[in-house]
mmCIF file of C-alpha atoms in Angstrom:
data_model
loop_
_atom_site.group_PDB
_atom_site.id
_atom_site.type_symbol
_atom_site.label_atom_id
_atom_site.label_comp_id
_atom_site.label_asym_id
_atom_site.label_seq_id
_atom_site.Cartn_x
_atom_site.Cartn_y
_atom_site.Cartn_z
ATOM 1 C CA UNK A 284 0.068 -0.068 -0.011
ATOM 2 C CA UNK A 285 1.246 3.481 -0.777
ATOM 3 C CA UNK A 286 2.137 5.832 2.142
ATOM 4 C CA UNK A 287 -0.393 8.255 3.439
ATOM 5 C CA UNK A 288 1.410 11.233 1.833
ATOM 6 C CA UNK A 289 1.365 9.361 -1.606
ATOM 7 C CA UNK A 290 -2.230 8.517 -1.266
ATOM 8 C CA UNK A 291 -3.127 12.139 -0.357
ATOM 9 C CA UNK A 292 -1.426 13.471 -3.401
ATOM 10 C CA UNK A 293 -3.450 11.164 -5.680
ATOM 11 C CA UNK A 294 -6.799 11.622 -3.860
ATOM 12 C CA UNK A 295 -6.555 15.419 -3.958
ATOM 13 C CA UNK A 296 -6.567 15.425 -7.804
ATOM 14 C CA UNK A 297 -9.557 17.434 -8.973
ATOM 15 C CA UNK A 298 -10.765 18.272 -5.416
ATOM 16 C CA UNK A 299 -12.282 21.643 -4.853
ATOM 17 C CA UNK A 300 -11.958 21.740 -0.883
ATOM 18 C CA UNK A 301 -11.192 19.306 1.738
ATOM 19 C CA UNK A 302 -12.222 19.651 5.367
ATOM 20 C CA UNK A 303 -9.878 19.188 6.916
ATOM 21 C CA UNK A 304 -6.516 18.149 5.355
ATOM 22 C CA UNK A 305 -4.678 17.426 8.453
ATOM 23 C CA UNK A 306 -7.565 15.226 9.754
ATOM 24 C CA UNK A 307 -7.513 13.354 6.401
ATOM 25 C CA UNK A 308 -3.790 12.809 6.352
ATOM 26 C CA UNK A 309 -4.065 11.574 9.952
ATOM 27 C CA UNK A 310 -6.849 9.104 9.033
ATOM 28 C CA UNK A 311 -4.706 7.920 6.032
ATOM 29 C CA UNK A 312 -1.732 7.318 8.413
ATOM 30 C CA UNK A 313 -3.624 5.510 11.209
ATOM 31 C CA UNK A 314 -5.391 3.167 8.457
ATOM 32 C CA UNK A 315 -1.878 2.346 7.042
ATOM 33 C CA UNK A 316 -0.451 1.815 10.488
ATOM 34 C CA UNK A 317 -3.463 -0.349 11.613
ATOM 35 C CA UNK A 318 -3.781 -2.285 8.271
ATOM 36 C CA UNK A 319 -7.310 -1.179 7.889
ATOM 37 C CA UNK A 320 -9.590 0.332 5.240
ATOM 38 C CA UNK A 321 -10.927 3.810 5.265
ATOM 39 C CA UNK A 322 -14.817 3.828 5.004
ATOM 40 C CA UNK A 323 -15.625 6.234 2.099
ATOM 41 C CA UNK A 324 -19.265 7.333 1.559
ATOM 42 C CA UNK A 325 -21.313 8.939 -1.183
ATOM 43 C CA UNK A 326 -25.072 9.062 -1.424
ATOM 44 C CA UNK A 327 -27.448 9.158 -4.233
ATOM 45 C CA UNK A 328 -31.050 10.043 -4.181
ATOM 46 C CA UNK A 329 -33.035 8.020 -6.919
ATOM 47 C CA UNK A 330 -35.390 10.897 -7.768
ATOM 48 C CA UNK A 331 -35.038 9.749 -11.411
ATOM 49 C CA UNK A 332 -33.965 6.535 -12.959
ATOM 50 C CA UNK A 333 -30.574 7.715 -14.213
ATOM 51 C CA UNK A 334 -27.098 8.489 -12.942
ATOM 52 C CA UNK A 335 -25.426 11.039 -14.986
ATOM 53 C CA UNK A 336 -22.090 12.455 -15.897
ATOM 54 C CA UNK A 337 -22.231 14.780 -12.875
ATOM 55 C CA UNK A 338 -22.614 11.769 -10.630
ATOM 56 C CA UNK A 339 -19.681 9.936 -12.391
ATOM 57 C CA UNK A 340 -17.157 12.602 -11.015
ATOM 58 C CA UNK A 341 -17.807 11.311 -7.438
ATOM 59 C CA UNK A 342 -18.015 7.645 -8.743
ATOM 60 C CA UNK A 343 -14.558 7.969 -10.336
ATOM 61 C CA UNK A 344 -13.157 9.291 -7.031
ATOM 62 C CA UNK A 345 -14.525 6.430 -5.112
ATOM 63 C CA UNK A 346 -12.919 4.166 -7.619
ATOM 64 C CA UNK A 347 -9.568 6.032 -6.807
ATOM 65 C CA UNK A 348 -10.174 5.056 -3.133
ATOM 66 C CA UNK A 349 -10.911 1.533 -4.017
ATOM 67 C CA UNK A 350 -7.882 1.028 -6.117
ATOM 68 C CA UNK A 351 -5.862 2.349 -3.105
ATOM 69 C CA UNK A 352 -7.303 -0.368 -0.986
ATOM 70 C CA UNK A 353 -10.160 1.524 0.871
ATOM 71 C CA UNK A 354 -13.784 0.423 1.150
ATOM 72 C CA UNK A 355 -16.670 2.412 -0.573
ATOM 73 C CA UNK A 356 -20.029 2.604 0.814
ATOM 74 C CA UNK A 357 -22.658 4.064 -1.685
ATOM 75 C CA UNK A 358 -25.989 4.942 -0.018
ATOM 76 C CA UNK A 359 -28.983 4.779 -2.124
ATOM 77 C CA UNK A 360 -31.409 7.281 -0.477
ATOM 78 C CA UNK A 361 -34.799 5.483 -0.735
ATOM 79 C CA UNK A 362 -35.865 7.640 2.394
ATOM 80 C CA UNK A 363 -34.007 10.892 1.637
ATOM 81 C CA UNK A 364 -35.181 10.551 -1.963
ATOM 82 C CA UNK A 365 -38.847 10.759 -0.526
ATOM 83 C CA UNK A 366 -37.948 14.189 0.939
ATOM 84 C CA UNK A 367 -35.725 15.558 -1.956
ATOM 85 C CA UNK A 368 -32.478 17.477 -1.449
ATOM 86 C CA UNK A 369 -33.369 21.287 -0.999
ATOM 87 C CA UNK A 370 -29.890 22.293 -2.130
ATOM 88 C CA UNK A 371 -29.957 25.247 -4.526
ATOM 89 C CA UNK A 372 -33.929 24.945 -4.565
ATOM 90 C CA UNK A 373 -35.966 28.070 -4.506
ATOM 91 C CA UNK A 374 -39.147 26.046 -3.723
ATOM 92 C CA UNK A 375 -40.261 22.684 -2.127
ATOM 93 C CA UNK A 376 -39.620 19.698 -4.384
ATOM 94 C CA UNK A 377 -42.605 17.628 -5.185
ATOM 95 C CA UNK A 378 -42.559 14.556 -2.885
ATOM 96 C CA UNK A 379 -42.177 11.023 -4.509
ATOM 97 C CA UNK A 380 -43.774 7.969 -2.961
ATOM 98 C CA UNK A 381 -41.468 5.297 -1.858
ATOM 99 C CA UNK A 382 -42.643 3.021 -4.622
ATOM 100 C CA UNK A 383 -41.639 5.704 -7.117
ATOM 101 C CA UNK A 384 -38.233 5.987 -5.456
ATOM 102 C CA UNK A 385 -37.613 2.320 -5.490
ATOM 103 C CA UNK A 386 -38.543 1.933 -9.210
ATOM 104 C CA UNK A 387 -36.035 4.668 -10.046
ATOM 105 C CA UNK A 388 -33.342 2.844 -7.824
ATOM 106 C CA UNK A 389 -33.995 -0.488 -9.398
ATOM 107 C CA UNK A 390 -30.994 0.065 -11.971
ATOM 108 C CA UNK A 391 -28.646 2.214 -9.847
ATOM 109 C CA UNK A 392 -26.509 -0.714 -8.786
ATOM 110 C CA UNK A 393 -25.953 -1.842 -12.388
ATOM 111 C CA UNK A 394 -25.045 1.949 -13.296
ATOM 112 C CA UNK A 395 -22.603 2.146 -10.413
ATOM 113 C CA UNK A 396 -20.758 -0.954 -11.444
ATOM 114 C CA UNK A 397 -20.003 0.895 -14.719
ATOM 115 C CA UNK A 398 -17.459 2.703 -12.743
ATOM 116 C CA UNK A 399 -16.677 1.331 -9.282
ATOM 117 C CA UNK A 400 -15.252 -2.096 -8.537
ATOM 118 C CA UNK A 401 -18.119 -4.503 -7.391
ATOM 119 C CA UNK A 402 -15.624 -6.509 -5.212
ATOM 120 C CA UNK A 403 -17.743 -6.833 -1.917
ATOM 121 C CA UNK A 404 -14.479 -6.405 -0.015
ATOM 122 C CA UNK A 405 -14.201 -2.826 -1.451
ATOM 123 C CA UNK A 406 -17.783 -2.051 -1.965
ATOM 124 C CA UNK A 407 -21.028 -1.933 -0.029
ATOM 125 C CA UNK A 408 -24.386 -0.750 -1.426
ATOM 126 C CA UNK A 409 -27.083 0.083 0.945
ATOM 127 C CA UNK A 410 -30.307 1.863 1.213
ATOM 128 C CA UNK A 411 -30.781 4.245 4.067
ATOM 129 C CA UNK A 412 -34.312 2.964 4.609
ATOM 130 C CA UNK A 413 -32.617 0.012 6.167
ATOM 131 C CA UNK A 414 -32.249 2.242 9.227
ATOM 132 C CA UNK A 415 -34.813 5.050 8.816
ATOM 133 C CA UNK A 416 -37.747 2.499 8.487
ATOM 134 C CA UNK A 417 -36.892 1.115 11.923
ATOM 135 C CA UNK A 418 -36.611 4.460 13.652
ATOM 136 C CA UNK A 419 -39.219 5.215 16.439
ATOM 137 C CA UNK A 420 -40.554 8.638 16.875
ATOM 138 C CA UNK A 421 -38.425 8.982 20.052
ATOM 139 C CA UNK A 422 -35.426 8.253 17.736
ATOM 140 C CA UNK A 423 -36.440 10.923 15.410
ATOM 141 C CA UNK A 424 -36.849 13.364 18.116
ATOM 142 C CA UNK A 425 -33.319 12.465 19.444
ATOM 143 C CA UNK A 426 -32.005 13.143 15.915
ATOM 144 C CA UNK A 427 -33.802 16.455 15.783
ATOM 145 C CA UNK A 428 -32.378 17.382 19.073
ATOM 146 C CA UNK A 429 -28.902 17.206 17.726
ATOM 147 C CA UNK A 430 -29.059 20.280 15.658
ATOM 148 C CA UNK A 431 -30.867 23.788 15.813
ATOM 149 C CA UNK A 432 -33.267 25.496 13.589
ATOM 150 C CA UNK A 433 -31.063 28.580 13.622
ATOM 151 C CA UNK A 434 -28.117 26.498 12.126
ATOM 152 C CA UNK A 435 -30.365 25.059 9.465
ATOM 153 C CA UNK A 436 -31.578 28.457 8.510
ATOM 154 C CA UNK A 437 -27.884 29.445 7.995
ATOM 155 C CA UNK A 438 -28.118 27.482 4.801
ATOM 156 C CA UNK A 439 -28.371 29.764 1.923
ATOM 157 C CA UNK A 440 -31.188 27.983 0.364
ATOM 158 C CA UNK A 441 -33.302 28.247 3.300
ATOM 159 C CA UNK A 442 -32.428 31.610 4.503
ATOM 160 C CA UNK A 443 -33.139 33.169 1.051
ATOM 161 C CA UNK A 444 -36.383 31.519 0.909
ATOM 162 C CA UNK A 445 -37.260 32.603 4.415
ATOM 163 C CA UNK A 446 -36.315 36.202 3.512
ATOM 164 C CA UNK A 447 -38.434 36.103 0.492
ATOM 165 C CA UNK A 448 -41.387 34.438 2.442
ATOM 166 C CA UNK A 449 -41.295 31.437 0.175
ATOM 167 C CA UNK A 450 -42.769 28.301 1.965
ATOM 168 C CA UNK A 451 -40.244 25.885 3.699
ATOM 169 C CA UNK A 452 -41.884 22.566 4.705
ATOM 170 C CA UNK A 453 -40.807 21.089 8.032
ATOM 171 C CA UNK A 454 -39.759 17.706 6.343
ATOM 172 C CA UNK A 455 -37.210 19.627 4.179
ATOM 173 C CA UNK A 456 -35.330 20.726 7.429
ATOM 174 C CA UNK A 457 -34.824 17.135 7.997
ATOM 175 C CA UNK A 458 -32.902 16.359 4.766
ATOM 176 C CA UNK A 459 -29.533 17.397 6.006
ATOM 177 C CA UNK A 460 -30.098 15.679 9.337
ATOM 178 C CA UNK A 461 -30.889 12.430 7.532
ATOM 179 C CA UNK A 462 -27.872 12.604 5.150
ATOM 180 C CA UNK A 463 -25.734 13.290 8.252
ATOM 181 C CA UNK A 464 -27.392 10.372 10.087
ATOM 182 C CA UNK A 465 -26.341 8.086 7.167
ATOM 183 C CA UNK A 466 -22.763 8.968 8.096
ATOM 184 C CA UNK A 467 -23.366 8.092 11.741
ATOM 185 C CA UNK A 468 -24.867 4.687 10.849
ATOM 186 C CA UNK A 469 -21.785 3.537 8.613
ATOM 187 C CA UNK A 470 -19.255 5.432 10.740
ATOM 188 C CA UNK A 471 -17.831 7.019 7.592
ATOM 189 C CA UNK A 472 -14.303 8.342 7.547
ATOM 190 C CA UNK A 473 -14.662 10.405 4.340
ATOM 191 C CA UNK A 474 -17.839 11.704 2.649
ATOM 192 C CA UNK A 475 -17.711 12.744 -0.944
ATOM 193 C CA UNK A 476 -20.147 15.337 -2.252
ATOM 194 C CA UNK A 477 -20.307 18.130 -5.050
ATOM 195 C CA UNK A 478 -19.691 21.658 -3.853
ATOM 196 C CA UNK A 479 -23.420 22.392 -3.216
ATOM 197 C CA UNK A 480 -23.427 19.469 -0.671
ATOM 198 C CA UNK A 481 -21.055 21.296 1.613
ATOM 199 C CA UNK A 482 -23.795 22.230 4.191
ATOM 200 C CA UNK A 483 -25.292 18.592 4.221
ATOM 201 C CA UNK A 484 -21.800 16.990 4.725
ATOM 202 C CA UNK A 485 -20.797 19.421 7.398
ATOM 203 C CA UNK A 486 -23.925 18.706 9.372
ATOM 204 C CA UNK A 487 -22.838 15.024 9.199
ATOM 205 C CA UNK A 488 -19.584 15.997 10.975
ATOM 206 C CA UNK A 489 -21.551 17.669 13.671
ATOM 207 C CA UNK A 490 -24.030 14.701 14.135
ATOM 208 C CA UNK A 491 -21.161 12.232 14.469
ATOM 209 C CA UNK A 492 -19.752 14.184 17.287
ATOM 210 C CA UNK A 493 -23.209 14.307 18.772
ATOM 211 C CA UNK A 494 -23.480 10.556 18.687
ATOM 212 C CA UNK A 495 -19.922 9.957 19.820
ATOM 213 C CA UNK A 496 -18.499 8.956 16.588
ATOM 214 C CA UNK A 497 -15.238 10.326 15.104
ATOM 215 C CA UNK A 498 -16.277 12.907 12.585
ATOM 216 C CA UNK A 499 -15.733 12.251 8.903
ATOM 217 C CA UNK A 500 -13.643 14.274 6.604
ATOM 218 C CA UNK A 501 -15.496 16.180 3.755
ATOM 219 C CA UNK A 502 -14.240 16.004 0.305
ATOM 220 C CA UNK A 503 -15.961 18.374 -2.063
ATOM 221 C CA UNK A 504 -15.815 17.934 -5.812
ATOM 222 C CA UNK A 505 -16.657 20.266 -8.801
ATOM 223 C CA UNK A 506 -20.010 20.665 -10.305
ATOM 224 C CA UNK A 507 -20.441 19.726 -13.882
ATOM 225 C CA UNK A 508 -22.746 22.164 -15.907
ATOM 226 C CA UNK A 509 -25.551 20.390 -17.956
ATOM 227 C CA UNK A 510 -25.945 20.306 -21.761
ATOM 228 C CA UNK A 511 -27.129 23.946 -21.771
ATOM 229 C CA UNK A 512 -23.581 24.874 -20.432
ATOM 230 C CA UNK A 513 -25.175 27.141 -17.757
ATOM 231 C CA UNK A 514 -27.123 25.274 -14.999
ATOM 232 C CA UNK A 515 -25.567 22.415 -13.210
ATOM 233 C CA UNK A 516 -26.284 19.055 -14.690
ATOM 234 C CA UNK A 517 -29.599 17.827 -12.902
ATOM 235 C CA UNK A 518 -32.175 15.121 -13.226
ATOM 236 C CA UNK A 519 -34.738 17.847 -12.276
ATOM 237 C CA UNK A 520 -34.032 20.197 -15.107
ATOM 238 C CA UNK A 521 -33.469 17.645 -17.638
ATOM 239 C CA UNK A 522 -30.101 18.918 -18.965
ATOM 240 C CA UNK A 523 -28.276 15.733 -18.166
ATOM 241 C CA UNK A 524 -26.575 13.027 -19.996
ATOM 242 C CA UNK A 525 -27.232 9.614 -18.300
ATOM 243 C CA UNK A 526 -24.462 7.046 -17.972
ATOM 244 C CA UNK A 527 -26.828 4.263 -18.989
ATOM 245 C CA UNK A 528 -28.572 6.061 -21.804
ATOM 246 C CA UNK A 529 -28.166 4.407 -25.296
ATOM 247 C CA UNK A 530 -24.931 5.159 -26.984
ATOM 248 C CA UNK A 531 -26.692 7.432 -29.750
ATOM 249 C CA UNK A 532 -28.395 9.367 -27.060
ATOM 250 C CA UNK A 533 -24.963 9.924 -25.175
ATOM 251 C CA UNK A 534 -23.188 10.796 -28.407
ATOM 252 C CA UNK A 535 -25.922 13.228 -29.683
ATOM 253 C CA UNK A 536 -26.443 15.062 -26.435
ATOM 254 C CA UNK A 537 -22.566 15.558 -26.110
ATOM 255 C CA UNK A 538 -22.537 16.995 -29.536
ATOM 256 C CA UNK A 539 -25.364 19.395 -28.493
ATOM 257 C CA UNK A 540 -23.299 21.135 -25.710
ATOM 258 C CA UNK A 541 -22.269 24.663 -26.278
ATOM 259 C CA UNK A 542 -18.577 25.428 -27.368
ATOM 260 C CA UNK A 543 -17.866 27.130 -24.248
ATOM 261 C CA UNK A 544 -18.492 23.849 -22.241
ATOM 262 C CA UNK A 545 -16.074 21.496 -24.236
ATOM 263 C CA UNK A 546 -13.111 22.077 -22.165
ATOM 264 C CA UNK A 547 -15.041 21.668 -19.016
ATOM 265 C CA UNK A 548 -16.534 18.399 -20.137
ATOM 266 C CA UNK A 549 -12.942 17.103 -21.006
ATOM 267 C CA UNK A 550 -11.883 18.006 -17.546
ATOM 268 C CA UNK A 551 -14.824 16.637 -15.608
ATOM 269 C CA UNK A 552 -16.656 14.098 -17.650
ATOM 270 C CA UNK A 553 -13.720 11.953 -19.003
ATOM 271 C CA UNK A 554 -10.573 10.451 -17.597
ATOM 272 C CA UNK A 555 -8.324 12.725 -19.637
ATOM 273 C CA UNK A 556 -5.294 14.254 -17.784
ATOM 274 C CA UNK A 557 -5.077 17.896 -16.884
ATOM 275 C CA UNK A 558 -2.356 18.267 -19.517
ATOM 276 C CA UNK A 559 -4.850 16.834 -22.278
ATOM 277 C CA UNK A 560 -7.645 19.043 -20.963
ATOM 278 C CA UNK A 561 -5.404 22.171 -21.150
ATOM 279 C CA UNK A 562 -4.441 21.190 -24.902
ATOM 280 C CA UNK A 563 -8.170 21.280 -25.674
ATOM 281 C CA UNK A 564 -8.247 24.843 -23.867
ATOM 282 C CA UNK A 565 -5.389 26.089 -26.068
ATOM 283 C CA UNK A 566 -6.899 24.503 -29.210
ATOM 284 C CA UNK A 567 -10.244 26.456 -28.620
ATOM 285 C CA UNK A 568 -8.428 29.607 -27.875
ATOM 286 C CA UNK A 569 -6.168 29.736 -30.820
ATOM 287 C CA UNK A 570 -9.169 29.534 -33.311
ATOM 288 C CA UNK A 571 -7.460 27.131 -35.534
ATOM 289 C CA UNK A 572 -9.446 23.995 -34.312
ATOM 290 C CA UNK A 573 -13.115 23.552 -35.346
ATOM 291 C CA UNK A 574 -14.976 23.003 -32.042
ATOM 292 C CA UNK A 575 -17.147 20.515 -33.695
ATOM 293 C CA UNK A 576 -14.057 18.218 -34.192
ATOM 294 C CA UNK A 577 -13.364 18.546 -30.463
ATOM 295 C CA UNK A 578 -16.862 17.617 -29.547
ATOM 296 C CA UNK A 579 -16.720 14.670 -31.794
ATOM 297 C CA UNK A 580 -13.629 13.571 -30.017
ATOM 298 C CA UNK A 581 -15.350 14.153 -26.652
ATOM 299 C CA UNK A 582 -18.441 12.259 -27.590
ATOM 300 C CA UNK A 583 -16.327 9.249 -28.739
ATOM 301 C CA UNK A 584 -14.379 9.247 -25.386
ATOM 302 C CA UNK A 585 -17.656 9.454 -23.289
ATOM 303 C CA UNK A 586 -19.582 6.777 -25.121
ATOM 304 C CA UNK A 587 -16.626 4.535 -25.095
ATOM 305 C CA UNK A 588 -16.309 4.866 -21.293
ATOM 306 C CA UNK A 589 -19.796 3.569 -20.748
ATOM 307 C CA UNK A 590 -20.473 1.333 -23.820
ATOM 308 C CA UNK A 591 -17.295 0.404 -25.506
ATOM 309 C CA UNK A 592 -15.591 1.140 -28.817
ATOM 310 C CA UNK A 593 -17.921 -0.784 -31.001
ATOM 311 C CA UNK A 594 -21.119 0.953 -29.746
ATOM 312 C CA UNK A 595 -19.251 4.112 -30.009
ATOM 313 C CA UNK A 596 -18.590 3.546 -33.887
ATOM 314 C CA UNK A 597 -22.230 2.808 -34.370
ATOM 315 C CA UNK A 598 -23.416 5.811 -32.675
ATOM 316 C CA UNK A 599 -21.113 8.101 -34.525
ATOM 317 C CA UNK A 600 -22.115 6.469 -37.790
ATOM 318 C CA UNK A 601 -25.853 7.001 -36.931
ATOM 319 C CA UNK A 602 -25.202 10.570 -35.940
ATOM 320 C CA UNK A 603 -23.415 11.351 -39.176
ATOM 321 C CA UNK A 604 -26.197 9.679 -41.182
ATOM 322 C CA UNK A 605 -28.941 11.867 -39.596
ATOM 323 C CA UNK A 606 -27.066 15.227 -39.384
ATOM 324 C CA UNK A 607 -24.285 15.057 -41.866
ATOM 325 C CA UNK A 608 -25.983 12.920 -44.615
ATOM 326 C CA UNK A 609 -29.580 13.919 -43.686
ATOM 327 C CA UNK A 610 -30.426 10.154 -43.235
ATOM 328 C CA UNK A 611 -32.567 8.364 -40.830
ATOM 329 C CA UNK A 612 -31.618 6.301 -37.802
ATOM 330 C CA UNK A 613 -31.903 2.571 -37.986
ATOM 331 C CA UNK A 614 -34.582 2.137 -35.591
ATOM 332 C CA UNK A 615 -37.657 4.590 -35.331
ATOM 333 C CA UNK A 616 -40.180 4.150 -32.579
ATOM 334 C CA UNK A 617 -43.830 3.159 -33.635
ATOM 335 C CA UNK A 618 -45.640 4.246 -30.409
ATOM 336 C CA UNK A 619 -49.286 3.543 -29.846
ATOM 337 C CA UNK A 620 -51.106 6.953 -30.044
ATOM 338 C CA UNK A 621 -54.277 7.726 -28.405
ATOM 339 C CA UNK A 622 -55.722 11.084 -29.513
ATOM 340 C CA UNK A 623 -58.906 12.891 -30.343
ATOM 341 C CA UNK A 624 -59.699 13.168 -33.949
ATOM 342 C CA UNK A 625 -62.372 12.975 -36.705
ATOM 343 C CA UNK A 626 -63.125 9.390 -37.149
ATOM 344 C CA UNK A 627 -64.557 9.846 -40.576
ATOM 345 C CA UNK A 628 -61.411 11.039 -42.040
ATOM 346 C CA UNK A 629 -58.868 10.043 -39.543
ATOM 347 C CA UNK A 630 -57.903 13.762 -39.165
ATOM 348 C CA UNK A 631 -56.018 14.625 -36.035
ATOM 349 C CA UNK A 632 -54.882 18.055 -34.908
ATOM 350 C CA UNK A 633 -50.997 18.069 -35.051
ATOM 351 C CA UNK A 634 -50.612 19.784 -31.542
ATOM 352 C CA UNK A 635 -52.166 16.846 -29.426
ATOM 353 C CA UNK A 636 -50.611 14.362 -31.803
ATOM 354 C CA UNK A 637 -47.228 15.480 -30.968
ATOM 355 C CA UNK A 638 -48.015 14.968 -27.226
ATOM 356 C CA UNK A 639 -49.665 11.664 -27.842
ATOM 357 C CA UNK A 640 -46.552 10.469 -29.670
ATOM 358 C CA UNK A 641 -44.205 11.620 -26.956
ATOM 359 C CA UNK A 642 -42.382 14.376 -28.919
ATOM 360 C CA UNK A 643 -43.790 17.226 -26.623
ATOM 361 C CA UNK A 644 -44.653 17.159 -23.045
ATOM 362 C CA UNK A 645 -47.757 19.532 -23.345
ATOM 363 C CA UNK A 646 -50.018 21.337 -26.049
ATOM 364 C CA UNK A 647 -48.084 24.457 -25.207
ATOM 365 C CA UNK A 648 -44.689 22.963 -25.688
ATOM 366 C CA UNK A 649 -45.888 21.405 -28.987
ATOM 367 C CA UNK A 650 -47.109 24.754 -30.314
ATOM 368 C CA UNK A 651 -43.647 26.361 -29.274
ATOM 369 C CA UNK A 652 -41.765 23.606 -31.300
ATOM 370 C CA UNK A 653 -43.867 24.201 -34.412
ATOM 371 C CA UNK A 654 -43.589 27.968 -34.147
ATOM 372 C CA UNK A 655 -39.799 27.746 -33.831
ATOM 373 C CA UNK A 656 -39.722 25.569 -36.897
ATOM 374 C CA UNK A 657 -38.709 22.476 -34.869
ATOM 375 C CA UNK A 658 -41.286 19.981 -36.309
ATOM 376 C CA UNK A 659 -41.108 18.149 -39.589
ATOM 377 C CA UNK A 660 -43.832 15.943 -41.048
ATOM 378 C CA UNK A 661 -42.545 13.615 -43.686
ATOM 379 C CA UNK A 662 -39.474 15.717 -44.013
ATOM 380 C CA UNK A 663 -41.252 18.976 -44.471
ATOM 381 C CA UNK A 664 -41.226 21.871 -41.896
ATOM 382 C CA UNK A 665 -44.624 22.330 -40.151
ATOM 383 C CA UNK A 666 -45.460 26.037 -40.036
ATOM 384 C CA UNK A 667 -49.158 26.034 -39.164
ATOM 385 C CA UNK A 668 -50.085 25.150 -35.551
ATOM 386 C CA UNK A 669 -53.569 24.446 -36.785
ATOM 387 C CA UNK A 670 -52.750 21.955 -39.304
ATOM 388 C CA UNK A 671 -54.205 18.427 -39.062
ATOM 389 C CA UNK A 672 -52.719 14.991 -40.040
ATOM 390 C CA UNK A 673 -54.484 12.194 -41.709
ATOM 391 C CA UNK A 674 -53.441 9.346 -39.593
ATOM 392 C CA UNK A 675 -55.009 6.583 -41.757
ATOM 393 C CA UNK A 676 -51.841 6.916 -43.701
ATOM 394 C CA UNK A 677 -48.267 6.258 -42.250
ATOM 395 C CA UNK A 678 -46.169 9.318 -41.526
ATOM 396 C CA UNK A 679 -42.817 10.243 -40.218
ATOM 397 C CA UNK A 680 -42.779 12.946 -37.391
ATOM 398 C CA UNK A 681 -39.523 14.659 -36.477
ATOM 399 C CA UNK A 682 -38.908 17.051 -33.488
ATOM 400 C CA UNK A 683 -35.593 18.972 -33.537
ATOM 401 C CA UNK A 684 -32.589 17.162 -35.009
ATOM 402 C CA UNK A 685 -32.636 13.826 -33.277
ATOM 403 C CA UNK A 686 -36.031 12.808 -32.384
ATOM 404 C CA UNK A 687 -38.169 10.744 -34.728
ATOM 405 C CA UNK A 688 -41.446 8.739 -34.513
ATOM 406 C CA UNK A 689 -43.344 6.805 -37.162
ATOM 407 C CA UNK A 690 -47.162 7.098 -37.077
ATOM 408 C CA UNK A 691 -48.401 3.777 -38.003
ATOM 409 C CA UNK A 692 -52.217 3.468 -38.667
ATOM 410 C CA UNK A 693 -52.533 0.187 -36.830
ATOM 411 C CA UNK A 694 -51.152 1.996 -33.721
ATOM 412 C CA UNK A 695 -53.469 4.783 -33.719
ATOM 413 C CA UNK A 696 -56.451 4.920 -31.398
ATOM 414 C CA UNK A 697 -58.975 7.727 -32.211
ATOM 415 C CA UNK A 698 -61.534 9.095 -29.901
ATOM 416 C CA UNK A 699 -64.112 10.941 -32.037
ATOM 417 C CA UNK A 700 -64.631 14.502 -31.070
ATOM 418 C CA UNK A 701 -67.207 14.673 -28.420
ATOM 419 C CA UNK A 702 -67.185 10.927 -27.815
ATOM 420 C CA UNK A 703 -66.261 9.281 -24.581
ATOM 421 C CA UNK A 704 -64.699 6.244 -25.851
ATOM 422 C CA UNK A 705 -62.146 5.290 -28.748
ATOM 423 C CA UNK A 706 -61.544 2.582 -31.136
ATOM 424 C CA UNK A 707 -58.744 1.561 -33.395
ATOM 425 C CA UNK A 708 -58.621 3.059 -36.816
ATOM 426 C CA UNK A 709 -57.166 1.078 -39.593
#
């Protein structure tokens, strides 16, 4: 095993802040001297089914700890997920049921294994419901008594909402206590988190002291911006690239990021060295390199990381066929479409048809897509939001550059205008 000083040098790569360095070095030295592993924790709330490239920053750091001989504990927050992390939230999150959270968590283990070593000697995956579900109300009161409302309201998210008279639900105040209690239960030596998690992680340190447990070291990692290049990558805003998404989706989404985000993605979303990331920055700055070429390289690297080289080649070929050669993808969904229309002619207003086909979330979103020139019907741009589509005939609908749906008559279920039921139209 490497010395504590050598491990510290490796583990500090890419770290924004470490609380506290001397404590961390002391933990490493004692672990080496006693021949034991550090317990390194990171939690993930399954508020959506996908882990994304932002999560992967922490997962890769966990893998570094494993490679140095330490044990990683991944907390899947089936109970914290029902509360919802209030970090950087201007309003209360919609609450999820336990069933919704468990459904989202079903594939997390497989996704985690894309990066961390599944060896049980170096990895434990546990749901925090395994202790929260067993707590009595007396246990909850004891936990609540370990921290004050005044300290909770020091958190920027809560203090800003309090000043602006925005509602703060009592259950939200419990979130940092619950995350901190996770650390108590597993007696973590180190907790990883993105920079916006600093408050929650520090609450963990305080709670561990309150329960007579040696406090954890907090290792804060950078936040990756989403595909918009502005807001942090997030499941709730939809600007994320999931590590388990199909290769063509990862490739296409990577190609869609703004040029200003390219270097940042090389630095945070890949295993490229700092020297390689700096070379990308210089190439962008000198103006002699087409940013599109760098994005293609970036997309190839990311898809290969999670799906392998063969899938990467296929994803790139399909991307070129659609965008460079104006072709079509190999597979186009043919969904069942349930929509109101005129049963005598099979005429369907295009706005609800786009919603029923899954190309828009609402009629308003469908209207905006049409008004922006983002919808094509059989290759032609749709310009009239009041137009109708004869669904007795097959059609190809396209939203934006990458989303295609084939309307097949056998899969269309029409509800006649004014009728309460529907029937299949062929």
